Amino acid sequence: DADVTQTPRNRITKTGKRIMLECSQTKGHDRMYWYRQDPGLGLRLIYYSFDVKDINKGEISDGYSVSRQAQAKFSLSLESAIPNQTALYFCATSGYGGRDSDTQYFGPGTRLTVL
Amino acid sequence: SQQGEEDPQALSIQEGENATMNCSYKTSINNLQWYRQNSGRGLVHLILIRSNEREKHSGRLRVTLDTSKKSSSLLITASRAADTASYFCATDAETGANNLFFGTGTRLTVIP
């Protein structure tokens, strides 16, 4: 089974709808991240969380919100989706301390299309 | 703004040849990482090099880091068709927050 899972894998929605993307991990990591990927722009950080009580904005947080429901779960919400939020969204995790604490482990991605 | 920039944007080689990709970044870093992404899928960590290291090897991968030039290179030797993917460098920008800044990627195509 995958260590980092994302649901849904694909979603098509309409402008103005509220959308939630979910991420779960079994790696036991404290740190979780949400990125979006647009063609030609690489990955950009939306939000990150270092533990259940910690939420931080990333480079492009406007229009998004997150919830860290548990150590293993980190959800991303689009309160009112707009077409320029059409992108590939990735969740990632990393540990703290230890040999590979700087390495991030990515989920398979959610392809979101906003019409 | 993004921290890293990869060069070239796209690279096409024959199987068995070596592939070299370069990454330049803007600010001081603690480490630099390379990730691979198969089309439309999640990124997979390949290798990490710390700011006090100059070269690192892992299997067919060789990474160099020149902090004075703020640049890194990834060499894949004896390429295989399965190496076809996009390759991204990522830096941590010395914030201590473990946030990564990704470059725009190099799309590598290995022709069988």
PDB file of C-alpha atoms in Angstrom:
ATOM      1  CA  ASP A   1       0.000   0.000   0.000  1.00  0.00           C
ATOM      2  CA  ALA A   2       1.134   3.531  -0.759  1.00  0.00           C
ATOM      3  CA  ASP A   3       2.554   5.513   2.143  1.00  0.00           C
ATOM      4  CA  VAL A   4       0.926   8.780   1.039  1.00  0.00           C
ATOM      5  CA  THR A   5      -2.509   8.633  -0.510  1.00  0.00           C
ATOM      6  CA  GLN A   6      -4.673  11.346  -1.999  1.00  0.00           C
ATOM      7  CA  THR A   7      -8.370  11.416  -2.751  1.00  0.00           C
ATOM      8  CA  PRO A   8      -9.875  12.021  -5.176  1.00  0.00           C
ATOM      9  CA  ARG A   9      -7.346  11.348  -7.928  1.00  0.00           C
ATOM     10  CA  ASN A  10      -9.326  13.329 -10.458  1.00  0.00           C
ATOM     11  CA  ARG A  11     -12.025  15.922  -9.990  1.00  0.00           C
ATOM     12  CA  ILE A  12     -13.936  18.166 -12.335  1.00  0.00           C
ATOM     13  CA  THR A  13     -15.965  20.925 -10.765  1.00  0.00           C
ATOM     14  CA  LYS A  14     -17.596  24.218 -11.591  1.00  0.00           C
ATOM     15  CA  THR A  15     -16.638  27.740 -10.706  1.00  0.00           C
ATOM     16  CA  GLY A  16     -17.847  28.723  -7.237  1.00  0.00           C
ATOM     17  CA  LYS A  17     -18.052  25.216  -5.835  1.00  0.00           C
ATOM     18  CA  ARG A  18     -16.342  24.217  -2.603  1.00  0.00           C
ATOM     19  CA  ILE A  19     -13.851  21.423  -3.042  1.00  0.00           C
ATOM     20  CA  MET A  20     -11.885  19.383  -0.515  1.00  0.00           C
ATOM     21  CA  LEU A  21      -8.829  17.341  -1.376  1.00  0.00           C
ATOM     22  CA  GLU A  22      -7.703  14.822   1.187  1.00  0.00           C
ATOM     23  CA  CYS A  23      -4.330  13.396   2.051  1.00  0.00           C
ATOM     24  CA  SER A  24      -3.481  10.516   4.347  1.00  0.00           C
ATOM     25  CA  GLN A  25      -0.110   9.074   5.271  1.00  0.00           C
ATOM     26  CA  THR A  26       1.103   5.972   7.035  1.00  0.00           C
ATOM     27  CA  LYS A  27       4.715   7.065   7.373  1.00  0.00           C
ATOM     28  CA  GLY A  28       4.238   8.458  10.868  1.00  0.00           C
ATOM     29  CA  HIS A  29       5.611  11.816   9.767  1.00  0.00           C
ATOM     30  CA  ASP A  30       4.771  15.000  11.618  1.00  0.00           C
ATOM     31  CA  ARG A  31       5.246  17.345   8.669  1.00  0.00           C
ATOM     32  CA  MET A  32       2.808  17.572   5.793  1.00  0.00           C
ATOM     33  CA  TYR A  33       2.622  19.838   2.776  1.00  0.00           C
ATOM     34  CA  TRP A  34       0.310  20.794  -0.069  1.00  0.00           C
ATOM     35  CA  TYR A  35       1.716  21.850  -3.449  1.00  0.00           C
ATOM     36  CA  ARG A  36       0.222  22.700  -6.781  1.00  0.00           C
ATOM     37  CA  GLN A  37       1.880  22.041 -10.100  1.00  0.00           C
ATOM     38  CA  ASP A  38       1.153  23.978 -13.246  1.00  0.00           C
ATOM     39  CA  PRO A  39       2.730  23.239 -16.625  1.00  0.00           C
ATOM     40  CA  GLY A  40       6.126  24.885 -16.910  1.00  0.00           C
ATOM     41  CA  LEU A  41       6.073  26.287 -13.371  1.00  0.00           C
ATOM     42  CA  GLY A  42       7.257  23.380 -11.252  1.00  0.00           C
ATOM     43  CA  LEU A  43       5.742  22.891  -7.804  1.00  0.00           C
ATOM     44  CA  ARG A  44       4.648  25.734  -5.562  1.00  0.00           C
ATOM     45  CA  LEU A  45       3.909  25.410  -1.870  1.00  0.00           C
ATOM     46  CA  ILE A  46       0.362  26.241  -0.765  1.00  0.00           C
ATOM     47  CA  TYR A  47       0.341  25.344   2.945  1.00  0.00           C
ATOM     48  CA  TYR A  48       2.391  23.269   5.329  1.00  0.00           C
ATOM     49  CA  SER A  49       1.935  21.846   8.795  1.00  0.00           C
ATOM     50  CA  PHE A  50       4.612  20.696  11.223  1.00  0.00           C
ATOM     51  CA  ASP A  51       2.199  19.042  13.609  1.00  0.00           C
ATOM     52  CA  VAL A  52      -1.503  18.865  14.375  1.00  0.00           C
ATOM     53  CA  LYS A  53      -1.546  22.305  16.003  1.00  0.00           C
ATOM     54  CA  ASP A  54       0.650  24.012  13.436  1.00  0.00           C
ATOM     55  CA  ILE A  55      -0.506  25.476  10.112  1.00  0.00           C
ATOM     56  CA  ASN A  56       1.562  27.800   7.938  1.00  0.00           C
ATOM     57  CA  LYS A  57       0.957  29.590   4.679  1.00  0.00           C
ATOM     58  CA  GLY A  58       3.193  28.838   1.754  1.00  0.00           C
ATOM     59  CA  GLU A  59       4.006  30.778  -1.367  1.00  0.00           C
ATOM     60  CA  ILE A  60       0.486  30.740  -2.852  1.00  0.00           C
ATOM     61  CA  SER A  61      -2.098  30.308  -0.075  1.00  0.00           C
ATOM     62  CA  ASP A  62      -4.729  32.792  -1.312  1.00  0.00           C
ATOM     63  CA  GLY A  63      -7.980  31.029  -2.200  1.00  0.00           C
ATOM     64  CA  TYR A  64      -7.060  27.912  -0.217  1.00  0.00           C
ATOM     65  CA  SER A  65      -7.465  26.691   3.344  1.00  0.00           C
ATOM     66  CA  VAL A  66      -6.271  23.576   5.128  1.00  0.00           C
ATOM     67  CA  SER A  67      -7.165  21.394   8.064  1.00  0.00           C
ATOM     68  CA  ARG A  68      -4.847  19.045   9.934  1.00  0.00           C
ATOM     69  CA  GLN A  69      -7.343  16.646  11.429  1.00  0.00           C
ATOM     70  CA  ALA A  70      -4.762  14.250  12.807  1.00  0.00           C
ATOM     71  CA  GLN A  71      -1.086  13.499  12.412  1.00  0.00           C
ATOM     72  CA  ALA A  72      -1.916  11.307   9.447  1.00  0.00           C
ATOM     73  CA  LYS A  73      -4.448  13.558   7.696  1.00  0.00           C
ATOM     74  CA  PHE A  74      -4.104  16.925   6.004  1.00  0.00           C
ATOM     75  CA  SER A  75      -6.916  18.332   3.863  1.00  0.00           C
ATOM     76  CA  LEU A  76      -6.857  21.162   1.359  1.00  0.00           C
ATOM     77  CA  SER A  77     -10.015  23.145   0.616  1.00  0.00           C
ATOM     78  CA  LEU A  78     -10.911  25.504  -2.159  1.00  0.00           C
ATOM     79  CA  GLU A  79     -13.746  27.545  -0.679  1.00  0.00           C
ATOM     80  CA  SER A  80     -14.954  28.882  -4.008  1.00  0.00           C
ATOM     81  CA  ALA A  81     -13.131  27.282  -6.908  1.00  0.00           C
ATOM     82  CA  ILE A  82     -12.063  29.380  -9.879  1.00  0.00           C
ATOM     83  CA  PRO A  83     -10.694  28.254 -13.267  1.00  0.00           C
ATOM     84  CA  ASN A  84      -7.103  29.346 -12.564  1.00  0.00           C
ATOM     85  CA  GLN A  85      -7.033  26.812  -9.734  1.00  0.00           C
ATOM     86  CA  THR A  86      -7.064  24.100 -12.359  1.00  0.00           C
ATOM     87  CA  ALA A  87      -3.837  22.236 -11.648  1.00  0.00           C
ATOM     88  CA  LEU A  88      -2.242  19.070 -10.335  1.00  0.00           C
ATOM     89  CA  TYR A  89      -2.185  19.055  -6.530  1.00  0.00           C
ATOM     90  CA  PHE A  90       0.304  17.087  -4.481  1.00  0.00           C
ATOM     91  CA  CYS A  91       0.481  16.241  -0.829  1.00  0.00           C
ATOM     92  CA  ALA A  92       3.860  15.449   0.705  1.00  0.00           C
ATOM     93  CA  THR A  93       5.226  14.422   4.089  1.00  0.00           C
ATOM     94  CA  SER A  94       8.567  14.559   5.817  1.00  0.00           C
ATOM     95  CA  GLY A  95       9.957  13.442   9.109  1.00  0.00           C
ATOM     96  CA  TYR A  96      11.729  15.504  11.743  1.00  0.00           C
ATOM     97  CA  GLY A  97      15.257  14.753  12.798  1.00  0.00           C
ATOM     98  CA  GLY A  98      16.965  11.642  11.606  1.00  0.00           C
ATOM     99  CA  ARG A  99      18.923  10.847   8.533  1.00  0.00           C
ATOM    100  CA  ASP A 100      16.323  11.587   5.856  1.00  0.00           C
ATOM    101  CA  SER A 101      14.367  14.312   7.617  1.00  0.00           C
ATOM    102  CA  ASP A 102      14.873  16.673   4.695  1.00  0.00           C
ATOM    103  CA  THR A 103      13.395  14.263   2.171  1.00  0.00           C
ATOM    104  CA  GLN A 104       9.782  14.717   1.193  1.00  0.00           C
ATOM    105  CA  TYR A 105       7.543  11.840   0.178  1.00  0.00           C
ATOM    106  CA  PHE A 106       4.834  12.644  -2.304  1.00  0.00           C
ATOM    107  CA  GLY A 107       1.379  11.324  -2.932  1.00  0.00           C
ATOM    108  CA  PRO A 108       0.213  10.396  -6.439  1.00  0.00           C
ATOM    109  CA  GLY A 109      -1.511  13.738  -7.007  1.00  0.00           C
ATOM    110  CA  THR A 110      -5.029  15.001  -7.615  1.00  0.00           C
ATOM    111  CA  ARG A 111      -5.867  16.437 -11.006  1.00  0.00           C
ATOM    112  CA  LEU A 112      -8.405  19.215 -10.470  1.00  0.00           C
ATOM    113  CA  THR A 113     -10.249  20.912 -13.291  1.00  0.00           C
ATOM    114  CA  VAL A 114     -12.415  23.950 -12.592  1.00  0.00           C
ATOM    115  CA  LEU A 115     -14.799  24.804 -15.412  1.00  0.00           C
TER     116      LEU A 115
ATOM    117  CA  SER B   1       9.444  33.256  -6.577  1.00  0.00           C
ATOM    118  CA  GLN B   2      10.955  29.913  -7.316  1.00  0.00           C
ATOM    119  CA  GLN B   3      14.335  29.073  -5.965  1.00  0.00           C
ATOM    120  CA  GLY B   4      15.685  26.784  -8.667  1.00  0.00           C
ATOM    121  CA  GLU B   5      15.953  26.869 -12.403  1.00  0.00           C
ATOM    122  CA  GLU B   6      16.823  23.773 -14.396  1.00  0.00           C
ATOM    123  CA  ASP B   7      18.636  23.703 -17.667  1.00  0.00           C
ATOM    124  CA  PRO B   8      17.908  22.466 -20.254  1.00  0.00           C
ATOM    125  CA  GLN B   9      14.117  22.466 -20.166  1.00  0.00           C
ATOM    126  CA  ALA B  10      14.076  19.368 -22.341  1.00  0.00           C
ATOM    127  CA  LEU B  11      16.688  16.792 -23.259  1.00  0.00           C
ATOM    128  CA  SER B  12      16.454  13.887 -25.668  1.00  0.00           C
ATOM    129  CA  ILE B  13      19.169  11.210 -25.808  1.00  0.00           C
ATOM    130  CA  GLN B  14      19.730   7.666 -27.024  1.00  0.00           C
ATOM    131  CA  GLU B  15      19.648   4.779 -24.598  1.00  0.00           C
ATOM    132  CA  GLY B  16      23.113   4.159 -23.185  1.00  0.00           C
ATOM    133  CA  GLU B  17      24.196   7.782 -23.385  1.00  0.00           C
ATOM    134  CA  ASN B  18      24.741   9.978 -20.352  1.00  0.00           C
ATOM    135  CA  ALA B  19      22.309  12.740 -19.420  1.00  0.00           C
ATOM    136  CA  THR B  20      23.337  15.894 -17.619  1.00  0.00           C
ATOM    137  CA  MET B  21      20.927  18.351 -16.111  1.00  0.00           C
ATOM    138  CA  ASN B  22      21.814  21.575 -14.369  1.00  0.00           C
ATOM    139  CA  CYS B  23      20.172  23.576 -11.628  1.00  0.00           C
ATOM    140  CA  SER B  24      20.846  27.116 -10.506  1.00  0.00           C
ATOM    141  CA  TYR B  25      19.444  28.694  -7.376  1.00  0.00           C
ATOM    142  CA  LYS B  26      19.355  32.110  -5.809  1.00  0.00           C
ATOM    143  CA  THR B  27      20.019  32.078  -2.072  1.00  0.00           C
ATOM    144  CA  SER B  28      22.129  30.192   0.435  1.00  0.00           C
ATOM    145  CA  ILE B  29      20.976  26.671   1.159  1.00  0.00           C
ATOM    146  CA  ASN B  30      21.378  23.865   3.669  1.00  0.00           C
ATOM    147  CA  ASN B  31      20.909  21.184   1.059  1.00  0.00           C
ATOM    148  CA  LEU B  32      19.791  20.542  -2.484  1.00  0.00           C
ATOM    149  CA  GLN B  33      17.723  17.603  -3.603  1.00  0.00           C
ATOM    150  CA  TRP B  34      16.830  16.041  -6.919  1.00  0.00           C
ATOM    151  CA  TYR B  35      13.442  14.462  -7.552  1.00  0.00           C
ATOM    152  CA  ARG B  36      12.034  12.540 -10.482  1.00  0.00           C
ATOM    153  CA  GLN B  37       8.483  12.680 -11.760  1.00  0.00           C
ATOM    154  CA  ASN B  38       6.994  10.258 -14.225  1.00  0.00           C
ATOM    155  CA  SER B  39       4.287  11.836 -16.320  1.00  0.00           C
ATOM    156  CA  GLY B  40       1.362  13.024 -14.176  1.00  0.00           C
ATOM    157  CA  ARG B  41       2.545  11.161 -11.092  1.00  0.00           C
ATOM    158  CA  GLY B  42       4.032  12.068  -7.730  1.00  0.00           C
ATOM    159  CA  LEU B  43       7.634  13.085  -7.272  1.00  0.00           C
ATOM    160  CA  VAL B  44      10.152  10.540  -6.082  1.00  0.00           C
ATOM    161  CA  HIS B  45      13.234  11.557  -4.156  1.00  0.00           C
ATOM    162  CA  LEU B  46      16.503  10.618  -5.864  1.00  0.00           C
ATOM    163  CA  ILE B  47      19.368  12.121  -3.957  1.00  0.00           C
ATOM    164  CA  LEU B  48      20.230  14.847  -1.447  1.00  0.00           C
ATOM    165  CA  ILE B  49      23.484  16.759  -1.270  1.00  0.00           C
ATOM    166  CA  ARG B  50      24.320  18.997   1.670  1.00  0.00           C
ATOM    167  CA  SER B  51      25.880  22.408   1.348  1.00  0.00           C
ATOM    168  CA  ASN B  52      29.215  21.153   2.709  1.00  0.00           C
ATOM    169  CA  GLU B  53      29.416  18.366   0.120  1.00  0.00           C
ATOM    170  CA  ARG B  54      30.711  18.788  -3.415  1.00  0.00           C
ATOM    171  CA  GLU B  55      29.810  15.475  -5.005  1.00  0.00           C
ATOM    172  CA  LYS B  56      27.623  12.520  -4.260  1.00  0.00           C
ATOM    173  CA  HIS B  57      26.890   9.243  -5.992  1.00  0.00           C
ATOM    174  CA  SER B  58      23.964   6.879  -5.892  1.00  0.00           C
ATOM    175  CA  GLY B  59      23.958   4.024  -8.388  1.00  0.00           C
ATOM    176  CA  ARG B  60      23.958   5.595 -11.866  1.00  0.00           C
ATOM    177  CA  LEU B  61      23.395   9.059 -10.437  1.00  0.00           C
ATOM    178  CA  ARG B  62      26.101  11.591  -9.764  1.00  0.00           C
ATOM    179  CA  VAL B  63      25.299  14.967  -8.258  1.00  0.00           C
ATOM    180  CA  THR B  64      27.660  17.890  -7.882  1.00  0.00           C
ATOM    181  CA  LEU B  65      27.163  21.072  -5.942  1.00  0.00           C
ATOM    182  CA  ASP B  66      29.027  24.344  -6.329  1.00  0.00           C
ATOM    183  CA  THR B  67      27.816  26.718  -3.629  1.00  0.00           C
ATOM    184  CA  SER B  68      30.030  29.536  -4.890  1.00  0.00           C
ATOM    185  CA  LYS B  69      28.198  29.451  -8.211  1.00  0.00           C
ATOM    186  CA  LYS B  70      24.888  28.448  -6.629  1.00  0.00           C
ATOM    187  CA  SER B  71      24.556  25.562  -9.036  1.00  0.00           C
ATOM    188  CA  SER B  72      24.202  21.807  -9.119  1.00  0.00           C
ATOM    189  CA  SER B  73      24.270  19.164 -11.788  1.00  0.00           C
ATOM    190  CA  LEU B  74      22.692  15.745 -12.028  1.00  0.00           C
ATOM    191  CA  LEU B  75      24.376  13.165 -14.227  1.00  0.00           C
ATOM    192  CA  ILE B  76      22.609   9.958 -15.160  1.00  0.00           C
ATOM    193  CA  THR B  77      25.036   7.485 -16.679  1.00  0.00           C
ATOM    194  CA  ALA B  78      24.187   4.712 -19.132  1.00  0.00           C
ATOM    195  CA  SER B  79      20.641   5.964 -19.509  1.00  0.00           C
ATOM    196  CA  ARG B  80      17.711   3.607 -19.977  1.00  0.00           C
ATOM    197  CA  ALA B  81      14.292   4.120 -21.516  1.00  0.00           C
ATOM    198  CA  ALA B  82      12.866   3.842 -17.990  1.00  0.00           C
ATOM    199  CA  ASP B  83      14.768   7.008 -17.039  1.00  0.00           C
ATOM    200  CA  THR B  84      12.362   8.988 -19.207  1.00  0.00           C
ATOM    201  CA  ALA B  85      10.779  11.460 -16.778  1.00  0.00           C
ATOM    202  CA  SER B  86      10.956  15.046 -15.545  1.00  0.00           C
ATOM    203  CA  TYR B  87      13.699  15.877 -13.102  1.00  0.00           C
ATOM    204  CA  PHE B  88      13.443  18.654 -10.537  1.00  0.00           C
ATOM    205  CA  CYS B  89      15.930  20.217  -8.208  1.00  0.00           C
ATOM    206  CA  ALA B  90      14.693  21.489  -4.870  1.00  0.00           C
ATOM    207  CA  THR B  91      16.393  23.660  -2.301  1.00  0.00           C
ATOM    208  CA  ASP B  92      15.550  24.523   1.255  1.00  0.00           C
ATOM    209  CA  ALA B  93      16.590  28.177   1.249  1.00  0.00           C
ATOM    210  CA  GLU B  94      18.197  27.988   4.704  1.00  0.00           C
ATOM    211  CA  THR B  95      14.905  28.865   6.395  1.00  0.00           C
ATOM    212  CA  GLY B  96      15.188  25.842   8.636  1.00  0.00           C
ATOM    213  CA  ALA B  97      11.546  25.185   7.971  1.00  0.00           C
ATOM    214  CA  ASN B  98      12.118  22.200   5.713  1.00  0.00           C
ATOM    215  CA  ASN B  99      10.190  23.976   2.978  1.00  0.00           C
ATOM    216  CA  LEU B 100      11.396  23.088  -0.460  1.00  0.00           C
ATOM    217  CA  PHE B 101      11.509  25.360  -3.447  1.00  0.00           C
ATOM    218  CA  PHE B 102      11.323  23.495  -6.713  1.00  0.00           C
ATOM    219  CA  GLY B 103      12.683  24.439 -10.073  1.00  0.00           C
ATOM    220  CA  THR B 104      10.740  24.192 -13.303  1.00  0.00           C
ATOM    221  CA  GLY B 105      12.213  20.823 -14.239  1.00  0.00           C
ATOM    222  CA  THR B 106      14.043  19.154 -17.094  1.00  0.00           C
ATOM    223  CA  ARG B 107      12.046  16.796 -19.268  1.00  0.00           C
ATOM    224  CA  LEU B 108      14.321  13.869 -20.186  1.00  0.00           C
ATOM    225  CA  THR B 109      13.431  11.511 -23.008  1.00  0.00           C
ATOM    226  CA  VAL B 110      15.565   8.415 -23.493  1.00  0.00           C
ATOM    227  CA  ILE B 111      15.043   6.855 -26.897  1.00  0.00           C
ATOM    228  CA  PRO B 112      15.373   3.050 -26.979  1.00  0.00           C
TER     229      PRO B 112
END
